[in-house]
Amino acid sequence: MTSEITLFVNPTAGRGRGARAALPAAAALRDAGYTVRTLVGDDAADALVRARAAVAEGTGALVAVGGDGMVHLALQAVAGTGTPLGLIPAGTGNDFARALGLPLRDPAAAGRTAADALTRGRTRALDLGRAGDRWFANVLASGFDSRVNDRGNRMRLPVGRFRYDLAMLAELAALRPIPYRITVDGGEVREVEATLVAVGNGPSYGGGMRVCHGADLGDGLLDVTVVGACTRTTLLRVFPTVYRGTHLGHPVVSVLRATRVELAADGVTGYADGEPVGPLPLTVRCVPAAVRVLTP
């Protein structure tokens, strides 16, 4: 393995934490004897072109500095290649890093973890979700949660997470059940009225909301959490329990497990790792051992 490591940086992650986190992470890797090349694109498309070029040129690892959006972008470069992915969590949610047990607020420690894993050759093969031509690590969201994202992305003010809080209130006011058609592993089509359907390779999204609480990154399966039609009162009652994963015991919630899921619904966008993938219908499949990740 080459000793040159590529640090793939989102400088705007976490309101600037990405740029600040890159320095101690790079220092930790250099202290361990690695040559560090920092990669920052002009935009997401340019960054991905550069990351794919670094992988093609044989970088020893692609180490993403940022949040789940940066992990999502990095996956498009490393999935299926054998090039290890390292993580320096510096975003708002950091759900993939949380699932792996990585240090969340200590970029120097995360850098030392990556360096130690590289030195010892310690990687973990993990499954990924794939929707169309897009890889994802955590959860593909659709329904109420994706409509909150849609609305929040259209809003210019206020800035920050408060924008999405306002978007959630607006979507609550407009809450209506969505007719879904769900097909798992090529079986019969299930027609359900649902508030949201989340397809999880990993357990959480949105900074610790364990919507697919039982999802395992290495079991070769997707967990499909279906929140059925419910009132605003029920949704508000269930919502706080998502952080503990206890919502799965509520009568309005059901879980399916599959290797392949087809979701169809009118007027619904799918978001994977918080990034827009496209309108439904979407076919989502689990790809076992699709990425090697540097882990503690």
JSON list of C-alpha atoms in Angstrom, two decimals, residues 133-257:
[
{"chain": "A", "resi": 133, "resn": "ASP", "atom": "CA", "xyz": [-26.27, 4.38, -9.68]},
{"chain": "A", "resi": 134, "resn": "ARG", "atom": "CA", "xyz": [-25.91, 5.93, -6.21]},
{"chain": "A", "resi": 135, "resn": "TRP", "atom": "CA", "xyz": [-24.27, 4.26, -3.24]},
{"chain": "A", "resi": 136, "resn": "PHE", "atom": "CA", "xyz": [-25.35, 5.13, 0.30]},
{"chain": "A", "resi": 137, "resn": "ALA", "atom": "CA", "xyz": [-24.21, 4.20, 3.78]},
{"chain": "A", "resi": 138, "resn": "ASN", "atom": "CA", "xyz": [-27.07, 4.95, 6.13]},
{"chain": "A", "resi": 139, "resn": "VAL", "atom": "CA", "xyz": [-30.72, 5.42, 5.21]},
{"chain": "A", "resi": 140, "resn": "LEU", "atom": "CA", "xyz": [-32.77, 6.21, 2.14]},
{"chain": "A", "resi": 141, "resn": "ALA", "atom": "CA", "xyz": [-35.68, 8.35, 3.32]},
{"chain": "A", "resi": 142, "resn": "SER", "atom": "CA", "xyz": [-38.98, 8.88, 1.57]},
{"chain": "A", "resi": 143, "resn": "GLY", "atom": "CA", "xyz": [-42.26, 10.48, 2.56]},
{"chain": "A", "resi": 144, "resn": "PHE", "atom": "CA", "xyz": [-42.73, 12.94, 5.40]},
{"chain": "A", "resi": 145, "resn": "ASP", "atom": "CA", "xyz": [-39.01, 13.24, 6.16]},
{"chain": "A", "resi": 146, "resn": "SER", "atom": "CA", "xyz": [-38.00, 13.69, 2.52]},
{"chain": "A", "resi": 147, "resn": "ARG", "atom": "CA", "xyz": [-40.74, 16.30, 2.04]},
{"chain": "A", "resi": 148, "resn": "VAL", "atom": "CA", "xyz": [-39.29, 18.21, 4.99]},
{"chain": "A", "resi": 149, "resn": "ASN", "atom": "CA", "xyz": [-35.95, 18.12, 3.16]},
{"chain": "A", "resi": 150, "resn": "ASP", "atom": "CA", "xyz": [-37.59, 19.26, -0.07]},
{"chain": "A", "resi": 151, "resn": "ARG", "atom": "CA", "xyz": [-39.25, 22.20, 1.63]},
{"chain": "A", "resi": 152, "resn": "GLY", "atom": "CA", "xyz": [-36.17, 23.12, 3.67]},
{"chain": "A", "resi": 153, "resn": "ASN", "atom": "CA", "xyz": [-33.99, 23.08, 0.56]},
{"chain": "A", "resi": 154, "resn": "ARG", "atom": "CA", "xyz": [-36.37, 25.50, -1.17]},
{"chain": "A", "resi": 155, "resn": "MET", "atom": "CA", "xyz": [-36.26, 27.95, 1.72]},
{"chain": "A", "resi": 156, "resn": "ARG", "atom": "CA", "xyz": [-33.63, 30.68, 1.79]},
{"chain": "A", "resi": 157, "resn": "LEU", "atom": "CA", "xyz": [-34.29, 31.91, 5.32]},
{"chain": "A", "resi": 158, "resn": "PRO", "atom": "CA", "xyz": [-33.65, 31.25, 8.10]},
{"chain": "A", "resi": 159, "resn": "VAL", "atom": "CA", "xyz": [-30.22, 29.66, 7.86]},
{"chain": "A", "resi": 160, "resn": "GLY", "atom": "CA", "xyz": [-29.06, 26.52, 9.65]},
{"chain": "A", "resi": 161, "resn": "ARG", "atom": "CA", "xyz": [-31.11, 23.73, 11.19]},
{"chain": "A", "resi": 162, "resn": "PHE", "atom": "CA", "xyz": [-33.92, 26.14, 12.22]},
{"chain": "A", "resi": 163, "resn": "ARG", "atom": "CA", "xyz": [-34.92, 26.26, 8.55]},
{"chain": "A", "resi": 164, "resn": "TYR", "atom": "CA", "xyz": [-35.67, 22.54, 8.68]},
{"chain": "A", "resi": 165, "resn": "ASP", "atom": "CA", "xyz": [-37.54, 22.93, 11.96]},
{"chain": "A", "resi": 166, "resn": "LEU", "atom": "CA", "xyz": [-39.84, 25.41, 10.22]},
{"chain": "A", "resi": 167, "resn": "ALA", "atom": "CA", "xyz": [-40.12, 23.09, 7.23]},
{"chain": "A", "resi": 168, "resn": "MET", "atom": "CA", "xyz": [-41.17, 20.27, 9.56]},
{"chain": "A", "resi": 169, "resn": "LEU", "atom": "CA", "xyz": [-43.90, 22.42, 11.10]},
{"chain": "A", "resi": 170, "resn": "ALA", "atom": "CA", "xyz": [-45.19, 23.29, 7.63]},
{"chain": "A", "resi": 171, "resn": "GLU", "atom": "CA", "xyz": [-45.22, 19.64, 6.57]},
{"chain": "A", "resi": 172, "resn": "LEU", "atom": "CA", "xyz": [-47.00, 18.67, 9.77]},
{"chain": "A", "resi": 173, "resn": "ALA", "atom": "CA", "xyz": [-49.74, 21.15, 8.91]},
{"chain": "A", "resi": 174, "resn": "ALA", "atom": "CA", "xyz": [-50.06, 19.55, 5.47]},
{"chain": "A", "resi": 175, "resn": "LEU", "atom": "CA", "xyz": [-49.77, 15.94, 6.73]},
{"chain": "A", "resi": 176, "resn": "ARG", "atom": "CA", "xyz": [-51.62, 13.41, 4.59]},
{"chain": "A", "resi": 177, "resn": "PRO", "atom": "CA", "xyz": [-51.01, 9.66, 4.17]},
{"chain": "A", "resi": 178, "resn": "ILE", "atom": "CA", "xyz": [-49.11, 8.70, 1.02]},
{"chain": "A", "resi": 179, "resn": "PRO", "atom": "CA", "xyz": [-50.19, 5.70, -1.08]},
{"chain": "A", "resi": 180, "resn": "TYR", "atom": "CA", "xyz": [-47.08, 3.51, -1.49]},
{"chain": "A", "resi": 181, "resn": "ARG", "atom": "CA", "xyz": [-46.44, 0.41, -3.52]},
{"chain": "A", "resi": 182, "resn": "ILE", "atom": "CA", "xyz": [-43.68, -1.65, -1.89]},
{"chain": "A", "resi": 183, "resn": "THR", "atom": "CA", "xyz": [-42.14, -4.78, -3.38]},
{"chain": "A", "resi": 184, "resn": "VAL", "atom": "CA", "xyz": [-39.52, -6.76, -1.45]},
{"chain": "A", "resi": 185, "resn": "ASP", "atom": "CA", "xyz": [-37.25, -9.32, -3.10]},
{"chain": "A", "resi": 186, "resn": "GLY", "atom": "CA", "xyz": [-39.47, -9.60, -6.17]},
{"chain": "A", "resi": 187, "resn": "GLY", "atom": "CA", "xyz": [-42.52, -10.70, -4.22]},
{"chain": "A", "resi": 188, "resn": "GLU", "atom": "CA", "xyz": [-46.05, -9.42, -4.35]},
{"chain": "A", "resi": 189, "resn": "VAL", "atom": "CA", "xyz": [-46.72, -5.68, -4.42]},
{"chain": "A", "resi": 190, "resn": "ARG", "atom": "CA", "xyz": [-47.83, -4.33, -1.04]},
{"chain": "A", "resi": 191, "resn": "GLU", "atom": "CA", "xyz": [-50.11, -1.32, -1.31]},
{"chain": "A", "resi": 192, "resn": "VAL", "atom": "CA", "xyz": [-50.02, 0.69, 1.90]},
{"chain": "A", "resi": 193, "resn": "GLU", "atom": "CA", "xyz": [-50.97, 4.14, 3.14]},
{"chain": "A", "resi": 194, "resn": "ALA", "atom": "CA", "xyz": [-47.90, 5.43, 4.95]},
{"chain": "A", "resi": 195, "resn": "THR", "atom": "CA", "xyz": [-46.47, 8.57, 6.50]},
{"chain": "A", "resi": 196, "resn": "LEU", "atom": "CA", "xyz": [-42.94, 7.58, 5.54]},
{"chain": "A", "resi": 197, "resn": "VAL", "atom": "CA", "xyz": [-40.89, 4.62, 4.39]},
{"chain": "A", "resi": 198, "resn": "ALA", "atom": "CA", "xyz": [-37.19, 4.45, 5.30]},
{"chain": "A", "resi": 199, "resn": "VAL", "atom": "CA", "xyz": [-34.79, 1.90, 3.83]},
{"chain": "A", "resi": 200, "resn": "GLY", "atom": "CA", "xyz": [-31.80, 1.39, 6.10]},
{"chain": "A", "resi": 201, "resn": "ASN", "atom": "CA", "xyz": [-28.41, -0.11, 5.40]},
{"chain": "A", "resi": 202, "resn": "GLY", "atom": "CA", "xyz": [-27.39, 1.50, 8.68]},
{"chain": "A", "resi": 203, "resn": "PRO", "atom": "CA", "xyz": [-29.59, 2.33, 11.68]},
{"chain": "A", "resi": 204, "resn": "SER", "atom": "CA", "xyz": [-29.81, 6.12, 11.80]},
{"chain": "A", "resi": 205, "resn": "TYR", "atom": "CA", "xyz": [-30.08, 9.44, 10.01]},
{"chain": "A", "resi": 206, "resn": "GLY", "atom": "CA", "xyz": [-30.49, 13.08, 10.95]},
{"chain": "A", "resi": 207, "resn": "GLY", "atom": "CA", "xyz": [-27.97, 13.06, 13.79]},
{"chain": "A", "resi": 208, "resn": "GLY", "atom": "CA", "xyz": [-28.97, 9.97, 15.75]},
{"chain": "A", "resi": 209, "resn": "MET", "atom": "CA", "xyz": [-32.58, 9.28, 14.77]},
{"chain": "A", "resi": 210, "resn": "ARG", "atom": "CA", "xyz": [-32.56, 5.47, 14.79]},
{"chain": "A", "resi": 211, "resn": "VAL", "atom": "CA", "xyz": [-35.37, 5.08, 12.27]},
{"chain": "A", "resi": 212, "resn": "CYS", "atom": "CA", "xyz": [-34.03, 1.65, 11.20]},
{"chain": "A", "resi": 213, "resn": "HIS", "atom": "CA", "xyz": [-32.90, 0.69, 14.68]},
{"chain": "A", "resi": 214, "resn": "GLY", "atom": "CA", "xyz": [-32.17, -2.96, 13.92]},
{"chain": "A", "resi": 215, "resn": "ALA", "atom": "CA", "xyz": [-30.19, -2.37, 10.72]},
{"chain": "A", "resi": 216, "resn": "ASP", "atom": "CA", "xyz": [-26.77, -4.04, 10.66]},
{"chain": "A", "resi": 217, "resn": "LEU", "atom": "CA", "xyz": [-24.01, -2.73, 8.36]},
{"chain": "A", "resi": 218, "resn": "GLY", "atom": "CA", "xyz": [-22.75, -6.24, 7.72]},
{"chain": "A", "resi": 219, "resn": "ASP", "atom": "CA", "xyz": [-25.75, -8.58, 7.51]},
{"chain": "A", "resi": 220, "resn": "GLY", "atom": "CA", "xyz": [-26.41, -8.32, 3.77]},
{"chain": "A", "resi": 221, "resn": "LEU", "atom": "CA", "xyz": [-29.94, -7.01, 4.37]},
{"chain": "A", "resi": 222, "resn": "LEU", "atom": "CA", "xyz": [-31.86, -3.75, 4.23]},
{"chain": "A", "resi": 223, "resn": "ASP", "atom": "CA", "xyz": [-34.27, -2.83, 7.02]},
{"chain": "A", "resi": 224, "resn": "VAL", "atom": "CA", "xyz": [-37.43, -1.20, 5.69]},
{"chain": "A", "resi": 225, "resn": "THR", "atom": "CA", "xyz": [-39.26, 0.85, 8.34]},
{"chain": "A", "resi": 226, "resn": "VAL", "atom": "CA", "xyz": [-42.83, 1.70, 7.40]},
{"chain": "A", "resi": 227, "resn": "VAL", "atom": "CA", "xyz": [-44.61, 4.34, 9.49]},
{"chain": "A", "resi": 228, "resn": "GLY", "atom": "CA", "xyz": [-48.25, 3.86, 8.54]},
{"chain": "A", "resi": 229, "resn": "ALA", "atom": "CA", "xyz": [-50.94, 6.47, 8.14]},
{"chain": "A", "resi": 230, "resn": "CYS", "atom": "CA", "xyz": [-51.26, 8.42, 11.38]},
{"chain": "A", "resi": 231, "resn": "THR", "atom": "CA", "xyz": [-52.52, 11.69, 12.81]},
{"chain": "A", "resi": 232, "resn": "ARG", "atom": "CA", "xyz": [-50.33, 14.65, 13.67]},
{"chain": "A", "resi": 233, "resn": "THR", "atom": "CA", "xyz": [-50.78, 13.83, 17.35]},
{"chain": "A", "resi": 234, "resn": "THR", "atom": "CA", "xyz": [-49.58, 10.26, 16.86]},
{"chain": "A", "resi": 235, "resn": "LEU", "atom": "CA", "xyz": [-46.60, 11.36, 14.75]},
{"chain": "A", "resi": 236, "resn": "LEU", "atom": "CA", "xyz": [-45.57, 13.92, 17.37]},
{"chain": "A", "resi": 237, "resn": "ARG", "atom": "CA", "xyz": [-45.89, 11.26, 20.07]},
{"chain": "A", "resi": 238, "resn": "VAL", "atom": "CA", "xyz": [-43.84, 8.71, 18.14]},
{"chain": "A", "resi": 239, "resn": "PHE", "atom": "CA", "xyz": [-41.18, 11.11, 16.86]},
{"chain": "A", "resi": 240, "resn": "PRO", "atom": "CA", "xyz": [-39.13, 11.53, 20.10]},
{"chain": "A", "resi": 241, "resn": "THR", "atom": "CA", "xyz": [-38.87, 7.74, 20.50]},
{"chain": "A", "resi": 242, "resn": "VAL", "atom": "CA", "xyz": [-36.97, 7.50, 17.21]},
{"chain": "A", "resi": 243, "resn": "TYR", "atom": "CA", "xyz": [-33.79, 8.60, 19.02]},
{"chain": "A", "resi": 244, "resn": "ARG", "atom": "CA", "xyz": [-33.96, 5.45, 21.18]},
{"chain": "A", "resi": 245, "resn": "GLY", "atom": "CA", "xyz": [-35.30, 3.18, 18.47]},
{"chain": "A", "resi": 246, "resn": "THR", "atom": "CA", "xyz": [-38.32, 2.31, 20.62]},
{"chain": "A", "resi": 247, "resn": "HIS", "atom": "CA", "xyz": [-40.71, 3.58, 17.92]},
{"chain": "A", "resi": 248, "resn": "LEU", "atom": "CA", "xyz": [-40.43, 0.13, 16.35]},
{"chain": "A", "resi": 249, "resn": "GLY", "atom": "CA", "xyz": [-42.76, -1.17, 19.06]},
{"chain": "A", "resi": 250, "resn": "HIS", "atom": "CA", "xyz": [-45.57, 1.24, 18.17]},
{"chain": "A", "resi": 251, "resn": "PRO", "atom": "CA", "xyz": [-48.57, -0.33, 16.39]},
{"chain": "A", "resi": 252, "resn": "VAL", "atom": "CA", "xyz": [-48.33, 2.16, 13.51]},
{"chain": "A", "resi": 253, "resn": "VAL", "atom": "CA", "xyz": [-44.75, 1.05, 12.71]},
{"chain": "A", "resi": 254, "resn": "SER", "atom": "CA", "xyz": [-43.75, -2.13, 10.89]},
{"chain": "A", "resi": 255, "resn": "VAL", "atom": "CA", "xyz": [-40.39, -3.46, 9.66]},
{"chain": "A", "resi": 256, "resn": "LEU", "atom": "CA", "xyz": [-39.52, -5.55, 6.61]},
{"chain": "A", "resi": 257, "resn": "ARG", "atom": "CA", "xyz": [-36.12, -7.03, 5.77]}
]
